[in-house]
Amino acid sequence: MALRLFDSMQRELRELRRPDSAKPEDLFTFYNCGPTVYAPAHIGNFRTFLVNDVLRRVLELEFGADRIKHVRNLTDVDDRTIAQAQKEGRPLAEITRKWTEIFHLDCASLNCLPPHVEPTATGHIREQVNMIEVLMEKGNAYRAPDGSVYFKVSSFADYGRLSRIKERELKVTNTLADADHKDDLSDFALWKAYKPTEDGDVKWTGPCGAEPGRPGWHIECSAMSKKHLGDTIDLHTGGVDLLFPHHENEIAQSQCCNGTTFARHWYHSEHLLVNGTTMSKSKGNFFTLSDLTSKGYSPMAIRLALLSGHPRKQLNFTLDSLHAAESALRKLQSLADRTIAAAGKTTADFYNTAEILRHRSAPELASRGLSSLREDLNTPGALGELFSERATSDSGRDDSPIGEFRSLARIIHALGLNLHPATAATAEVPASIKQLAEQRWAAKAARDFKAADALRAEISAAGWSMLDRKDGFTLEPKK
RNA sequence: GGCGCGGUAGCCAAGUGGUAAGGCCGAGCUCUGCAAAAGCUCUAUGCGACGGUUCGAUUCCGUCCCGCGCCUCCA
């Protein structure tokens, strides 16, 4: 069965290109627009990164981990990063480094695989300048009076094909744009000339014939994908908001510069809403990961909640959905524990990625929701099949304990759920509570239930829950 | 105004031209001194409204109502 994904350009499900198995150097190239590092990413941003993480995992299962090259950039110079640095009175690099580190920590706690390459805009100034120079030479770009460089939209006949926006519509609606230096309202900046009052000390030598300054936002992705993945990439992804203008502009720049198709396949994931409206920094209606973890929600529940809607449909985020995810997660963990025990395996075996990938085409694995993932990344469909333990139409499924084990390990891996997070972070049980618990356990063993209940009430009053098992007890901070 | 997406049980959410997956919540049961946890079972004659096509429509077509997104800050 093929791996199909909706293509925003052609507006239909299309099979993803399979690398040529005869040529080990032939890789599936995948570029995902990353975050702008000037503030914490919110969980709406993470929805997109999570969807891309599942996509990456499914691609690895489909084509082999060594056949994928995944690039996700960091935008570390643009209006917002510069504005933040100016506001704090600190160097740009200091601001972007700080938020990059936090982004990485958030990604790790959400169990996202790091991309193979994570290029930065400031690390690729030369490449961007080179592209701009080529575009100027070819007549697709021009120097404005202030020394900035703009892309001439009218020079690219295909402009607007991805977003279905026609040039004349742009001109009608775009009345607020800074037309001061442009030849045409729909033209966009490739290079922005330095402005001492706004830009602090952020400037680089510009393209030949332009003033010093900094690259525009769109050219960075064109330059970085060209450098790390070549002139034509297999798949380019991002949030729907990037369709226009960002991706439209990338296409214009790259195709005019390189003379070839920029991306074979475009994929856009939908927005996360909160209270029925888009979560965004400008609206101030967003949750960050730490907003939620500080309320006691686990990163895995957040991951599950964000994957519980179809990636190409808007998803309304609520705290209720996190409660539901926490409960569902416990159910999955219990299912995993039973499956692991039945197969005589360990949790380490369950998360053994090398082993999972080694068995990636084994027949018993062609079930349990993976087929939903293969069909346009239907994460809620996959979750449904996973819970119902219902084999899909694939025949030859192996229902033995070991087959079940591999099947479950594989879909859990594809969804990137870690059902057994390290417990090192759990709170230490105070000695006094421990002592009360021991006393209660002894009272219970002596069948003095009155004393046992009194002791549990005491433990409870101190903020702890005592849960009995056959062979002992567990103490947990009360929720 | 232009372009696009969606409306499925109390909440969330898949899916299909042939009679509604799953999760949460709730209820019952099993287990347990009692709890908790866990397991099992139950929970939409119904898929925004009205028309049309069809043997048959939640699924296709049309009209309408409601919600959301994009149209140079945005994942």
XYZ file of C-alpha atoms (C1' of nucleotides) in Angstrom:
554
model
C 0.000 0.000 0.000
C 1.252 3.385 -0.954
C 1.919 6.391 1.208
C -0.395 9.137 0.059
C -0.577 12.726 1.154
C -2.697 15.669 0.110
C -0.844 17.978 -2.267
C -1.822 21.623 -1.800
C -0.643 22.500 -5.291
C -2.675 19.926 -7.187
C -5.418 19.688 -4.572
C -5.582 15.941 -4.401
C -4.087 12.991 -2.588
C -0.878 11.981 -4.277
C 1.553 9.188 -3.650
C 4.874 10.310 -2.236
C 7.878 9.557 -4.385
C 9.773 6.475 -3.276
C 13.577 6.759 -3.342
C 15.235 4.550 -5.946
C 16.158 1.418 -4.023
C 18.935 0.647 -6.498
C 20.645 3.906 -5.598
C 21.424 4.150 -1.878
C 22.372 7.813 -2.285
C 18.900 8.676 -3.556
C 17.120 10.294 -0.635
C 13.576 11.517 -0.077
C 14.058 15.218 0.596
C 11.736 16.936 3.013
C 11.744 20.611 4.014
C 9.605 21.901 6.854
C 9.371 25.625 7.611
C 10.490 26.034 11.211
C 9.846 28.590 13.949
C 10.910 32.193 14.354
C 12.934 32.244 17.543
C 11.999 35.442 19.358
C 9.483 34.121 21.912
C 8.204 30.745 23.111
C 6.477 28.672 20.460
C 2.828 28.085 21.346
C 1.029 24.787 21.052
C -0.533 25.904 17.783
C 2.983 26.087 16.373
C 3.670 22.704 17.878
C 0.651 21.169 16.232
C 2.372 21.706 12.902
C 5.711 20.419 14.133
C 4.013 17.390 15.662
C 2.222 16.584 12.424
C 5.523 16.889 10.595
C 7.132 14.641 13.162
C 4.540 11.943 12.516
C 5.073 12.451 8.797
C 8.809 11.986 9.272
C 8.217 8.796 11.256
C 5.807 7.389 8.692
C 8.264 8.204 5.909
C 10.995 6.345 7.763
C 8.769 3.331 8.239
C 7.780 3.434 4.595
C 11.103 4.128 2.894
C 13.685 3.338 5.575
C 15.263 5.732 8.051
C 18.419 6.080 5.981
C 16.477 7.207 2.912
C 14.985 10.385 4.358
C 16.592 13.794 4.661
C 14.545 16.130 6.814
C 15.431 19.817 7.061
C 13.705 22.303 9.328
C 15.026 25.838 9.549
C 15.211 28.399 12.316
C 14.295 31.948 11.390
C 16.736 33.921 13.477
C 16.641 37.252 11.692
C 13.509 39.122 10.642
C 11.378 42.038 11.825
C 10.201 40.279 14.953
C 13.541 38.928 16.148
C 15.171 42.309 15.607
C 12.327 44.114 17.328
C 12.618 41.788 20.339
C 16.377 42.310 20.563
C 15.901 46.070 20.377
C 13.194 45.957 23.008
C 15.410 44.030 25.414
C 18.522 45.977 24.485
C 20.445 42.768 23.854
C 22.309 41.389 20.853
C 20.125 39.563 18.330
C 22.176 36.368 18.646
C 21.620 36.254 22.385
C 17.849 36.464 21.989
C 17.648 33.875 19.254
C 19.981 31.482 21.051
C 17.836 31.618 24.171
C 14.597 30.872 22.322
C 16.220 28.228 20.162
C 17.282 26.355 23.288
C 13.790 26.553 24.725
C 12.314 25.390 21.433
C 14.623 22.384 21.457
C 13.669 21.495 25.013
C 9.972 21.739 24.136
C 10.455 19.553 21.060
C 12.314 16.976 23.122
C 9.636 16.822 25.789
C 7.030 16.342 23.058
C 9.149 13.445 21.764
C 9.874 15.003 18.352
C 12.724 13.598 16.327
C 15.271 16.300 15.564
C 15.564 17.123 11.864
C 18.727 15.966 10.127
C 19.705 19.553 9.431
C 18.463 22.640 11.239
C 19.891 25.576 9.296
C 19.628 29.190 10.421
C 18.973 32.250 8.310
C 21.980 34.078 9.742
C 24.173 31.084 8.943
C 23.227 31.319 5.257
C 23.576 34.996 4.375
C 26.071 34.239 1.606
C 23.744 31.702 -0.012
C 20.843 34.134 0.132
C 22.896 36.953 -1.338
C 24.014 34.645 -4.141
C 20.462 33.803 -5.048
C 19.424 37.447 -4.995
C 22.293 38.308 -7.325
C 21.226 35.622 -9.762
C 17.663 36.926 -9.651
C 18.894 40.459 -10.335
C 21.000 39.269 -13.251
C 18.078 37.376 -14.720
C 15.796 40.384 -14.430
C 13.523 38.904 -11.754
C 14.660 41.371 -9.114
C 15.563 45.034 -8.958
C 17.256 47.507 -6.680
C 14.920 50.036 -5.092
C 15.966 53.653 -4.513
C 16.811 52.985 -0.860
C 19.166 50.117 -1.711
C 16.722 47.301 -0.908
C 16.078 44.593 -3.480
C 12.601 43.472 -4.495
C 11.350 40.499 -6.436
C 9.425 41.527 -9.520
C 6.259 39.457 -9.321
C 5.226 40.297 -12.874
C 8.365 38.505 -14.115
C 7.071 35.126 -12.940
C 4.048 33.974 -14.889
C 3.137 31.181 -12.454
C 2.867 33.496 -9.469
C -0.273 32.743 -7.426
C -0.704 29.169 -8.609
C -0.267 27.589 -5.193
C -2.499 29.993 -3.288
C -4.761 30.758 -6.234
C -4.263 34.438 -5.838
C -4.170 36.541 -8.913
C -1.881 39.485 -9.225
C -4.666 41.946 -9.752
C -6.384 40.803 -6.552
C -3.190 41.503 -4.688
C -3.090 45.014 -5.952
C -6.660 45.664 -4.944
C -6.358 44.414 -1.386
C -2.795 45.311 -0.591
C -3.314 49.003 0.052
C -1.422 49.091 3.330
C 1.838 47.647 2.053
C 4.900 49.810 2.128
C 4.794 50.821 -1.470
C 7.312 53.533 -0.927
C 10.195 51.871 -2.701
C 8.489 49.214 -4.787
C 7.765 49.330 -8.480
C 4.590 47.398 -7.868
C 2.440 46.733 -4.817
C 2.674 42.966 -5.117
C 6.470 42.875 -5.251
C 8.148 41.571 -2.119
C 11.490 42.194 -0.438
C 14.482 39.946 -1.059
C 16.894 42.241 0.714
C 16.050 45.009 3.164
C 18.405 47.958 3.346
C 19.696 48.774 6.817
C 17.644 51.227 8.875
C 19.710 52.605 11.762
C 16.681 53.578 13.804
C 15.121 50.117 13.672
C 17.807 47.546 13.048
C 20.392 48.155 15.792
C 23.640 46.596 14.625
C 22.015 43.924 12.481
C 23.397 44.201 8.958
C 25.439 42.323 6.421
C 27.040 43.203 3.099
C 24.300 43.014 0.526
C 24.050 41.702 -3.005
C 26.152 43.459 -5.620
C 24.580 46.869 -6.224
C 22.486 46.906 -3.052
C 23.099 48.599 0.279
C 24.133 46.671 3.394
C 21.163 45.259 5.269
C 19.526 41.899 5.860
C 17.674 39.263 3.862
C 13.904 39.272 3.511
C 11.991 36.471 5.195
C 11.151 34.389 2.132
C 14.594 34.039 0.578
C 16.003 32.136 3.551
C 13.959 29.012 2.890
C 14.763 29.109 -0.821
C 18.477 29.395 -0.078
C 18.604 26.823 2.717
C 16.573 24.201 0.928
C 18.740 24.672 -2.180
C 21.913 24.254 -0.181
C 20.865 21.250 1.877
C 18.403 19.475 -0.392
C 19.114 20.658 -3.915
C 17.154 22.598 -6.536
C 14.129 20.286 -6.487
C 12.829 18.880 -3.231
C 10.380 16.018 -2.833
C 8.199 17.556 -0.156
C 7.762 20.999 1.327
C 5.529 21.468 4.366
C 4.300 24.092 6.781
C 1.202 25.584 8.346
C -1.644 26.819 6.139
C -0.821 30.400 6.962
C 2.418 30.005 5.019
C 0.645 29.166 1.777
C 0.508 32.841 1.019
C 2.715 34.713 0.775
C 5.644 32.703 2.113
C 5.458 29.572 -0.004
C 4.224 31.407 -3.058
C 7.270 33.643 -2.825
C 9.628 30.741 -2.247
C 8.387 29.146 -5.442
C 8.875 32.369 -7.389
C 12.398 32.889 -6.081
C 13.601 29.327 -6.403
C 12.129 28.576 -9.788
C 13.338 31.823 -11.331
C 16.797 31.304 -9.870
C 17.182 27.568 -10.483
C 15.090 27.172 -13.592
C 13.419 24.022 -12.323
C 10.482 22.835 -10.217
C 11.019 23.836 -6.597
C 8.949 21.221 -4.743
C 7.267 18.108 -6.127
C 4.725 18.014 -3.344
C 3.303 20.636 -0.986
C 1.622 19.805 2.289
C -0.021 22.191 4.740
C -1.452 21.389 8.129
C -4.366 23.332 9.551
C -4.469 25.671 12.494
C -5.163 24.973 16.088
C -7.996 27.146 17.388
C -8.764 28.219 20.896
C -12.283 29.350 21.724
C -13.106 28.957 18.062
C -10.503 31.358 16.770
C -6.895 31.009 15.635
C -4.327 30.799 18.364
C -1.739 33.439 17.646
C 0.800 35.576 19.360
C -0.693 38.762 18.010
C -4.094 37.894 19.475
C -2.519 36.898 22.767
C -4.830 33.886 23.059
C -2.203 31.188 23.119
C -0.887 28.474 25.400
C 2.774 27.596 25.500
C 3.961 24.155 26.466
C 5.106 25.380 29.863
C 1.741 27.087 30.473
C 0.206 23.626 30.307
C 2.889 21.549 31.991
C 2.876 23.966 34.908
C -0.829 23.196 35.288
C 0.146 19.548 35.653
C -0.585 18.269 32.161
C 1.962 15.896 30.711
C 3.703 16.634 27.396
C 2.510 13.284 26.047
C -1.116 14.181 26.765
C -0.544 17.415 24.889
C 0.964 15.471 22.002
C -1.986 13.101 21.973
C -4.512 15.947 22.180
C -2.889 17.763 19.268
C -2.885 14.601 17.155
C -6.496 13.750 17.944
C -7.864 15.803 15.063
C -7.193 15.353 11.378
C -4.091 17.399 10.486
C -5.881 19.100 7.605
C -8.822 20.162 9.719
C -8.908 22.943 12.237
C -8.847 21.637 15.772
C -10.359 23.541 18.669
C -8.115 23.199 21.678
C -9.619 22.986 25.157
C -8.427 21.944 28.579
C -11.145 19.280 28.439
C -9.403 17.704 25.492
C -6.268 17.461 27.627
C -8.168 15.680 30.369
C -9.480 13.252 27.799
C -5.976 12.739 26.471
C -4.575 12.044 29.925
C -7.179 9.321 30.463
C -6.678 7.871 27.011
C -2.943 7.804 27.577
C -3.370 5.714 30.736
C -5.492 3.293 28.782
C -2.828 2.991 26.097
C -0.130 2.468 28.670
C -2.124 -0.306 30.246
C -2.635 -1.887 26.828
C 1.089 -1.622 26.125
C 2.016 -3.160 29.470
C -0.223 -6.156 28.881
C 1.030 -6.589 25.338
C 4.652 -6.370 26.456
C 4.091 -8.901 29.230
C 2.240 -11.326 26.946
C 5.134 -11.269 24.493
C 7.691 -11.743 27.257
C 9.376 -8.489 26.287
C 10.475 -5.361 28.160
C 9.614 -1.698 27.769
C 13.120 -1.195 26.396
C 12.240 -3.666 23.632
C 9.012 -1.773 23.064
C 10.838 1.464 22.294
C 13.725 -0.131 20.402
C 13.592 2.004 17.269
C 16.246 0.007 15.419
C 14.231 -3.143 15.956
C 10.982 -1.454 14.930
C 12.572 -0.210 11.716
C 14.148 -3.595 11.081
C 10.694 -5.189 11.119
C 9.091 -2.289 9.297
C 7.798 -4.382 6.400
C 6.877 -7.489 8.357
C 3.331 -8.581 7.493
C 1.954 -8.652 11.018
C 2.583 -4.953 11.190
C 0.285 -4.015 8.368
C -2.475 -3.276 10.781
C -3.533 -1.283 13.785
C -3.913 2.102 12.279
C -0.773 2.344 10.224
C -2.824 2.238 7.054
C -4.723 5.295 8.285
C -1.461 7.108 8.748
C -0.387 6.113 5.264
C -3.541 7.624 3.853
C -3.038 11.354 4.312
C -1.734 11.113 7.861
C -5.094 10.362 9.409
C -3.995 10.464 13.029
C -7.473 10.309 14.618
C -8.340 7.370 12.385
C -5.152 5.610 13.451
C -5.909 6.306 17.093
C -9.389 4.871 16.679
C -8.097 1.664 15.183
C -5.419 1.446 17.805
C -7.951 1.631 20.626
C -10.405 -0.726 19.057
C -7.633 -3.302 18.519
C -9.259 -3.994 15.225
C -7.092 -5.241 12.429
C -7.574 -3.312 9.227
C -8.250 -4.949 5.930
C -4.693 -6.165 5.539
C -4.556 -9.917 5.396
C -1.815 -12.046 6.836
C -1.876 -10.275 10.157
C -0.085 -12.138 12.885
C -2.199 -12.232 16.045
C 0.376 -14.030 18.139
C 1.656 -12.167 21.204
C 4.847 -11.277 19.391
C 2.911 -10.064 16.364
C 0.698 -7.950 18.609
C 3.751 -6.620 20.361
C 5.458 -5.538 17.159
C 2.269 -4.139 15.718
C 1.603 -2.017 18.777
C 5.218 -0.922 19.176
C 5.223 0.182 15.593
C 2.091 2.320 15.616
C 3.038 3.869 18.961
C 6.415 4.697 17.459
C 4.790 6.174 14.352
C 2.619 8.414 16.502
C 5.644 9.286 18.593
C 3.953 8.501 21.881
C 6.144 7.625 24.803
C 3.822 5.762 27.154
C 6.520 5.145 29.727
C 8.128 8.488 30.489
C 11.024 8.350 32.917
C 9.718 8.581 36.454
C 12.839 10.283 37.764
C 10.997 13.576 37.935
C 8.244 12.359 40.250
C 8.213 14.024 43.611
C 10.050 12.490 46.520
C 7.761 11.001 49.131
C 8.432 12.655 52.501
C 9.567 10.291 55.247
C 6.587 11.200 57.425
C 4.153 10.192 54.698
C 6.094 7.021 54.080
C 5.867 6.162 57.742
C 2.114 6.731 57.858
C 1.750 4.515 54.806
C 3.765 1.736 56.393
C 1.583 1.965 59.494
C -1.558 1.808 57.433
C -0.293 -1.165 55.471
C 0.436 -2.968 58.760
C -3.011 -2.075 60.103
C -4.580 -3.374 56.953
C -2.599 -6.610 57.170
C -3.862 -6.958 60.755
C -7.399 -6.376 59.385
C -7.786 -3.305 61.556
C -9.655 -1.440 58.830
C -10.803 1.358 61.072
C -7.225 2.321 61.863
C -6.276 1.847 58.217
C -8.991 4.237 57.041
C -8.008 6.806 59.638
C -4.396 6.642 58.506
C -5.370 7.009 54.875
C -7.415 10.079 55.761
C -4.315 11.503 57.409
C -2.186 10.752 54.365
C -4.830 12.265 52.159
C -4.958 15.409 54.275
C -1.227 15.770 53.771
C -1.811 15.829 50.009
C -0.977 12.256 49.051
C -2.951 9.343 47.646
C -2.232 5.810 48.767
C -3.144 3.201 46.217
C -3.161 -0.424 47.276
C -2.003 -3.280 45.147
C -1.919 -6.956 46.048
C 1.768 -6.923 46.866
C 2.168 -3.403 48.235
C 1.174 0.194 47.718
C 1.964 3.292 45.692
C 2.072 6.846 46.932
C 1.209 9.674 44.559
C 0.818 13.397 45.022
C -2.891 14.101 45.141
C -4.359 15.623 42.010
C -15.351 41.555 -2.408
C -11.875 37.180 -3.875
C -10.054 32.244 -2.466
C -10.643 28.012 0.806
C -12.348 24.737 4.946
C -15.925 22.812 8.276
C -20.982 21.653 10.730
C -21.562 13.580 13.037
C -24.051 11.557 20.473
C -23.338 15.558 26.859
C -17.922 16.887 25.043
C -13.995 15.599 21.330
C -13.597 13.067 16.701
C -12.991 9.176 12.242
C -15.680 7.298 8.243
C -18.766 5.458 4.177
C -23.728 5.295 -2.086
C -26.115 0.008 1.478
C -27.549 1.327 6.797
C -22.854 5.141 12.103
C -14.797 3.718 14.355
C -12.703 5.442 18.580
C -11.601 8.618 22.946
C -13.589 11.490 27.252
C -17.674 11.855 30.540
C -21.769 8.866 32.578
C -24.100 4.051 34.082
C -23.702 -1.198 35.346
C -20.629 -5.385 36.428
C -15.852 -8.034 37.939
C -11.857 -7.596 41.272
C -10.940 -5.407 46.164
C -12.223 -4.939 53.806
C -13.342 -0.030 51.633
C -11.183 3.218 48.083
C -8.202 3.806 43.848
C -6.337 1.436 39.668
C -7.388 -2.136 36.012
C -10.677 -5.217 33.007
C -15.559 -6.184 30.842
C -20.452 -4.326 29.235
C -23.910 -0.379 27.902
C -24.677 4.701 25.829
C -26.691 8.380 17.934
C -33.116 4.820 13.719
C -28.940 9.431 13.856
C -24.638 12.563 10.695
C -26.780 21.751 10.216
C -31.842 22.802 7.244
C -34.670 22.073 2.911
C -35.025 20.143 -1.927
C -32.989 16.803 -6.008
C -30.563 12.222 -8.170
C -30.925 6.892 -6.595
C -33.795 0.620 -5.235
C -31.192 3.066 -1.245
C -27.966 9.488 0.708
C -24.878 11.209 6.640
C -21.995 10.137 2.090
C -23.353 12.745 -4.724
C -25.841 17.546 -6.718
C -28.436 22.312 -5.650
C -30.170 26.189 -2.416
C -30.053 28.146 2.374
C -28.364 28.771 7.652
C -24.240 28.760 11.050
C -18.878 28.677 12.287
C -13.657 29.282 10.899
C -9.267 30.492 7.943
C -6.259 33.209 4.173
C -6.004 37.719 0.910
C 2.036 40.612 2.422
C 3.165 39.647 11.072
C 1.714 34.489 11.571
C 2.790 26.948 12.451
